[in-house]
PDB file of C-alpha atoms in Angstrom:
ATOM      1  CA  MET A   1     -21.449  -2.440  10.033  1.00 55.00           C
ATOM      2  CA  ARG A   2     -19.413  -0.611  12.653  1.00 61.00           C
ATOM      3  CA  LYS A   3     -16.056   0.845  11.735  1.00 64.00           C
ATOM      4  CA  ASN A   4     -13.879  -1.452  13.887  1.00 73.00           C
ATOM      5  CA  SER A   5     -16.037  -4.561  13.856  1.00 85.00           C
ATOM      6  CA  ILE A   6     -14.595  -7.989  13.170  1.00 90.00           C
ATOM      7  CA  LYS A   7     -16.443  -8.117   9.858  1.00 87.00           C
ATOM      8  CA  SER A   8     -14.990  -4.816   8.617  1.00 88.00           C
ATOM      9  CA  THR A   9     -11.504  -5.850   9.754  1.00 91.00           C
ATOM     10  CA  ARG A  10     -11.796  -9.123   7.803  1.00 92.00           C
ATOM     11  CA  ILE A  11     -13.102  -7.342   4.691  1.00 92.00           C
ATOM     12  CA  ASN A  12     -10.285  -4.757   4.861  1.00 92.00           C
ATOM     13  CA  GLY A  13      -7.672  -7.500   5.188  1.00 93.00           C
ATOM     14  CA  GLU A  14      -9.094  -9.552   2.340  1.00 93.00           C
ATOM     15  CA  VAL A  15      -9.373  -6.554  -0.002  1.00 94.00           C
ATOM     16  CA  GLN A  16      -5.788  -5.574   0.876  1.00 94.00           C
ATOM     17  CA  ARG A  17      -4.511  -9.096   0.125  1.00 95.00           C
ATOM     18  CA  VAL A  18      -6.346  -9.325  -3.209  1.00 94.00           C
ATOM     19  CA  LEU A  19      -5.314  -5.798  -4.262  1.00 94.00           C
ATOM     20  CA  ALA A  20      -1.681  -6.648  -3.570  1.00 94.00           C
ATOM     21  CA  GLU A  21      -1.955  -9.824  -5.671  1.00 94.00           C
ATOM     22  CA  ILE A  22      -3.606  -7.962  -8.555  1.00 93.00           C
ATOM     23  CA  ILE A  23      -1.047  -5.143  -8.531  1.00 92.00           C
ATOM     24  CA  ARG A  24       1.904  -7.494  -8.154  1.00 90.00           C
ATOM     25  CA  GLY A  25       0.957 -10.206 -10.618  1.00 89.00           C
ATOM     26  CA  GLU A  26      -1.824  -9.284 -13.013  1.00 90.00           C
ATOM     27  CA  ILE A  27      -1.306  -5.691 -14.147  1.00 90.00           C
ATOM     28  CA  LYS A  28       1.117  -5.420 -17.060  1.00 89.00           C
ATOM     29  CA  ASP A  29       1.371  -1.599 -17.106  1.00 88.00           C
ATOM     30  CA  PRO A  30       5.080  -0.637 -17.303  1.00 91.00           C
ATOM     31  CA  ARG A  31       4.387   2.592 -15.383  1.00 92.00           C
ATOM     32  CA  ILE A  32       3.652   0.640 -12.210  1.00 91.00           C
ATOM     33  CA  SER A  33       6.837   0.107 -10.221  1.00 89.00           C
ATOM     34  CA  PRO A  34       7.689  -3.470  -9.197  1.00 89.00           C
ATOM     35  CA  LEU A  35       8.447  -2.093  -5.716  1.00 87.00           C
ATOM     36  CA  THR A  36       4.812  -1.197  -5.039  1.00 90.00           C
ATOM     37  CA  SER A  37       3.021  -2.393  -1.925  1.00 90.00           C
ATOM     38  CA  VAL A  38      -0.464  -1.980  -0.495  1.00 93.00           C
ATOM     39  CA  VAL A  39       0.095  -0.577   3.003  1.00 92.00           C
ATOM     40  CA  ALA A  40      -3.503  -0.377   4.219  1.00 93.00           C
ATOM     41  CA  VAL A  41      -7.070  -0.572   2.982  1.00 94.00           C
ATOM     42  CA  GLU A  42     -10.196   0.971   4.461  1.00 94.00           C
ATOM     43  CA  VAL A  43     -13.530  -0.117   3.011  1.00 92.00           C
ATOM     44  CA  ALA A  44     -16.518   2.082   3.863  1.00 91.00           C
ATOM     45  CA  PRO A  45     -19.261   0.472   5.973  1.00 89.00           C
ATOM     46  CA  ASP A  46     -21.683   0.533   3.013  1.00 89.00           C
ATOM     47  CA  LEU A  47     -19.069  -1.248   0.808  1.00 88.00           C
ATOM     48  CA  LYS A  48     -19.378   1.426  -1.897  1.00 92.00           C
ATOM     49  CA  THR A  49     -15.973   3.109  -1.541  1.00 93.00           C
ATOM     50  CA  CYS A  50     -12.505   1.988  -0.590  1.00 93.00           C
ATOM     51  CA  LYS A  51      -9.315   3.882   0.229  1.00 95.00           C
ATOM     52  CA  ALA A  52      -6.096   2.038  -0.562  1.00 95.00           C
ATOM     53  CA  TRP A  53      -2.798   3.424   0.712  1.00 94.00           C
ATOM     54  CA  ILE A  54      -0.044   2.544  -1.759  1.00 93.00           C
ATOM     55  CA  SER A  55       3.666   2.847  -1.058  1.00 90.00           C
ATOM     56  CA  VAL A  56       6.242   2.946  -3.842  1.00 88.00           C
ATOM     57  CA  PHE A  57       9.935   2.640  -3.107  1.00 81.00           C
ATOM     58  CA  GLY A  58      11.766   4.969  -5.462  1.00 80.00           C
ATOM     59  CA  ASP A  59      11.932   8.559  -6.558  1.00 85.00           C
ATOM     60  CA  GLU A  60       9.072  11.012  -7.090  1.00 86.00           C
ATOM     61  CA  LYS A  61       8.769  10.126 -10.785  1.00 91.00           C
ATOM     62  CA  ALA A  62       8.263   6.430  -9.946  1.00 89.00           C
ATOM     63  CA  ARG A  63       5.514   7.388  -7.477  1.00 89.00           C
ATOM     64  CA  GLU A  64       3.750   9.613 -10.014  1.00 92.00           C
ATOM     65  CA  ASP A  65       3.995   7.026 -12.797  1.00 93.00           C
ATOM     66  CA  THR A  66       2.691   4.278 -10.510  1.00 92.00           C
ATOM     67  CA  HIS A  67      -0.224   6.453  -9.398  1.00 92.00           C
ATOM     68  CA  LYS A  68      -1.121   7.231 -13.039  1.00 93.00           C
ATOM     69  CA  GLY A  69      -0.864   3.543 -13.956  1.00 93.00           C
ATOM     70  CA  LEU A  70      -3.118   2.500 -11.072  1.00 93.00           C
ATOM     71  CA  LYS A  71      -5.663   5.195 -11.945  1.00 93.00           C
ATOM     72  CA  SER A  72      -5.813   3.975 -15.554  1.00 93.00           C
ATOM     73  CA  ALA A  73      -6.179   0.334 -14.433  1.00 93.00           C
ATOM     74  CA  GLU A  74      -8.931   1.137 -11.904  1.00 92.00           C
ATOM     75  CA  GLY A  75     -11.662  -0.549 -13.967  1.00 92.00           C
ATOM     76  CA  TYR A  76      -9.641  -3.727 -14.439  1.00 93.00           C
ATOM     77  CA  ILE A  77      -8.738  -3.831 -10.740  1.00 93.00           C
ATOM     78  CA  LYS A  78     -12.378  -3.385  -9.725  1.00 92.00           C
ATOM     79  CA  ASN A  79     -13.443  -6.146 -12.135  1.00 93.00           C
ATOM     80  CA  ARG A  80     -10.818  -8.595 -10.772  1.00 93.00           C
ATOM     81  CA  LEU A  81     -11.751  -7.641  -7.208  1.00 93.00           C
ATOM     82  CA  ALA A  82     -15.433  -8.371  -7.941  1.00 92.00           C
ATOM     83  CA  LYS A  83     -14.564 -11.788  -9.396  1.00 92.00           C
ATOM     84  CA  THR A  84     -12.262 -12.707  -6.509  1.00 92.00           C
ATOM     85  CA  ILE A  85     -14.171 -11.428  -3.475  1.00 91.00           C
ATOM     86  CA  ASN A  86     -17.879 -12.066  -3.119  1.00 87.00           C
ATOM     87  CA  LEU A  87     -19.213  -8.805  -1.708  1.00 84.00           C
ATOM     88  CA  ARG A  88     -22.655  -7.266  -1.994  1.00 84.00           C
ATOM     89  CA  ASN A  89     -21.129  -4.203  -3.679  1.00 87.00           C
ATOM     90  CA  THR A  90     -17.715  -3.894  -5.266  1.00 89.00           C
ATOM     91  CA  PRO A  91     -16.170  -0.708  -3.890  1.00 92.00           C
ATOM     92  CA  GLU A  92     -14.834   2.178  -5.962  1.00 93.00           C
ATOM     93  CA  ILE A  93     -11.121   2.290  -5.155  1.00 93.00           C
ATOM     94  CA  THR A  94      -9.286   5.524  -4.376  1.00 94.00           C
ATOM     95  CA  PHE A  95      -5.503   5.173  -4.393  1.00 94.00           C
ATOM     96  CA  ILE A  96      -3.626   7.319  -1.869  1.00 93.00           C
ATOM     97  CA  MET A  97       0.146   7.514  -2.062  1.00 91.00           C
ATOM     98  CA  ASP A  98       1.927   6.727   1.200  1.00 85.00           C
ATOM     99  CA  GLN A  99       5.619   7.282   1.942  1.00 77.00           C
ATOM    100  CA  SER A 100       5.843   5.126   5.070  1.00 74.00           C
ATOM    101  CA  ILE A 101       8.196   2.477   3.617  1.00 72.00           C
ATOM    102  CA  GLU A 102      10.580   5.082   2.205  1.00 74.00           C
ATOM    103  CA  TYR A 103      10.437   6.993   5.504  1.00 80.00           C
ATOM    104  CA  GLY A 104      11.292   3.807   7.421  1.00 81.00           C
ATOM    105  CA  VAL A 105      14.243   3.009   5.141  1.00 80.00           C
ATOM    106  CA  ASN A 106      15.602   6.565   5.500  1.00 84.00           C
ATOM    107  CA  MET A 107      15.257   6.457   9.302  1.00 89.00           C
ATOM    108  CA  SER A 108      17.025   3.087   9.408  1.00 91.00           C
ATOM    109  CA  LYS A 109      19.921   4.516   7.352  1.00 90.00           C
ATOM    110  CA  LYS A 110      20.191   7.524   9.684  1.00 91.00           C
ATOM    111  CA  ILE A 111      20.244   5.285  12.757  1.00 92.00           C
ATOM    112  CA  ASP A 112      22.990   3.163  11.180  1.00 91.00           C
ATOM    113  CA  GLU A 113      25.015   6.310  10.390  1.00 90.00           C
ATOM    114  CA  VAL A 114      24.722   7.563  13.974  1.00 90.00           C
ATOM    115  CA  LEU A 115      25.727   4.171  15.362  1.00 88.00           C
ATOM    116  CA  GLN A 116      28.798   4.069  13.104  1.00 88.00           C
ATOM    117  CA  GLU A 117      29.863   7.563  14.205  1.00 85.00           C
ATOM    118  CA  MET A 118      29.576   6.752  17.902  1.00 83.00           C
ATOM    119  CA  PRO A 119      32.816   5.601  19.554  1.00 76.00           C
ATOM    120  CA  ASP A 120      32.844   2.032  20.786  1.00 68.00           C
ATOM    121  CA  ARG A 121      31.787   1.870  24.415  1.00 57.00           C
ATOM    122  CA  LYS A 122      34.040  -1.121  25.073  1.00 55.00           C
ATOM    123  CA  GLU A 123      37.127   1.073  24.595  1.00 52.00           C
ATOM    124  CA  GLU A 124      35.997   3.420  27.385  1.00 51.00           C
ATOM    125  CA  THR A 125      35.984   0.705  30.069  1.00 48.00           C
TER     126      THR A 125
END
């Protein structure tokens, strides 16, 4: 299976969707933040490993606690993934913390601040 084939793209999308559902609705670990999202998933061509980029909106402690909670629930997540998606092999999941959502929110706030500080252009004309 090639890296950017249609099949690998479909598998990545399906694993991402199912992982998000499992994290959002089935895991009862209080360490996992409710503001957790699965940003991207990359399943290896041999279907043995999977990298999942996870973004948590909150402070550093919330990110660390969520990462620890996901690591401890890895077996349960893999089991639910195997029951939901019919793949030849169920991949071992590696969770990678991603700050893209927090970065986007901070950039949006900075843009809003700059726009508020700028004088109105209608007054100049």
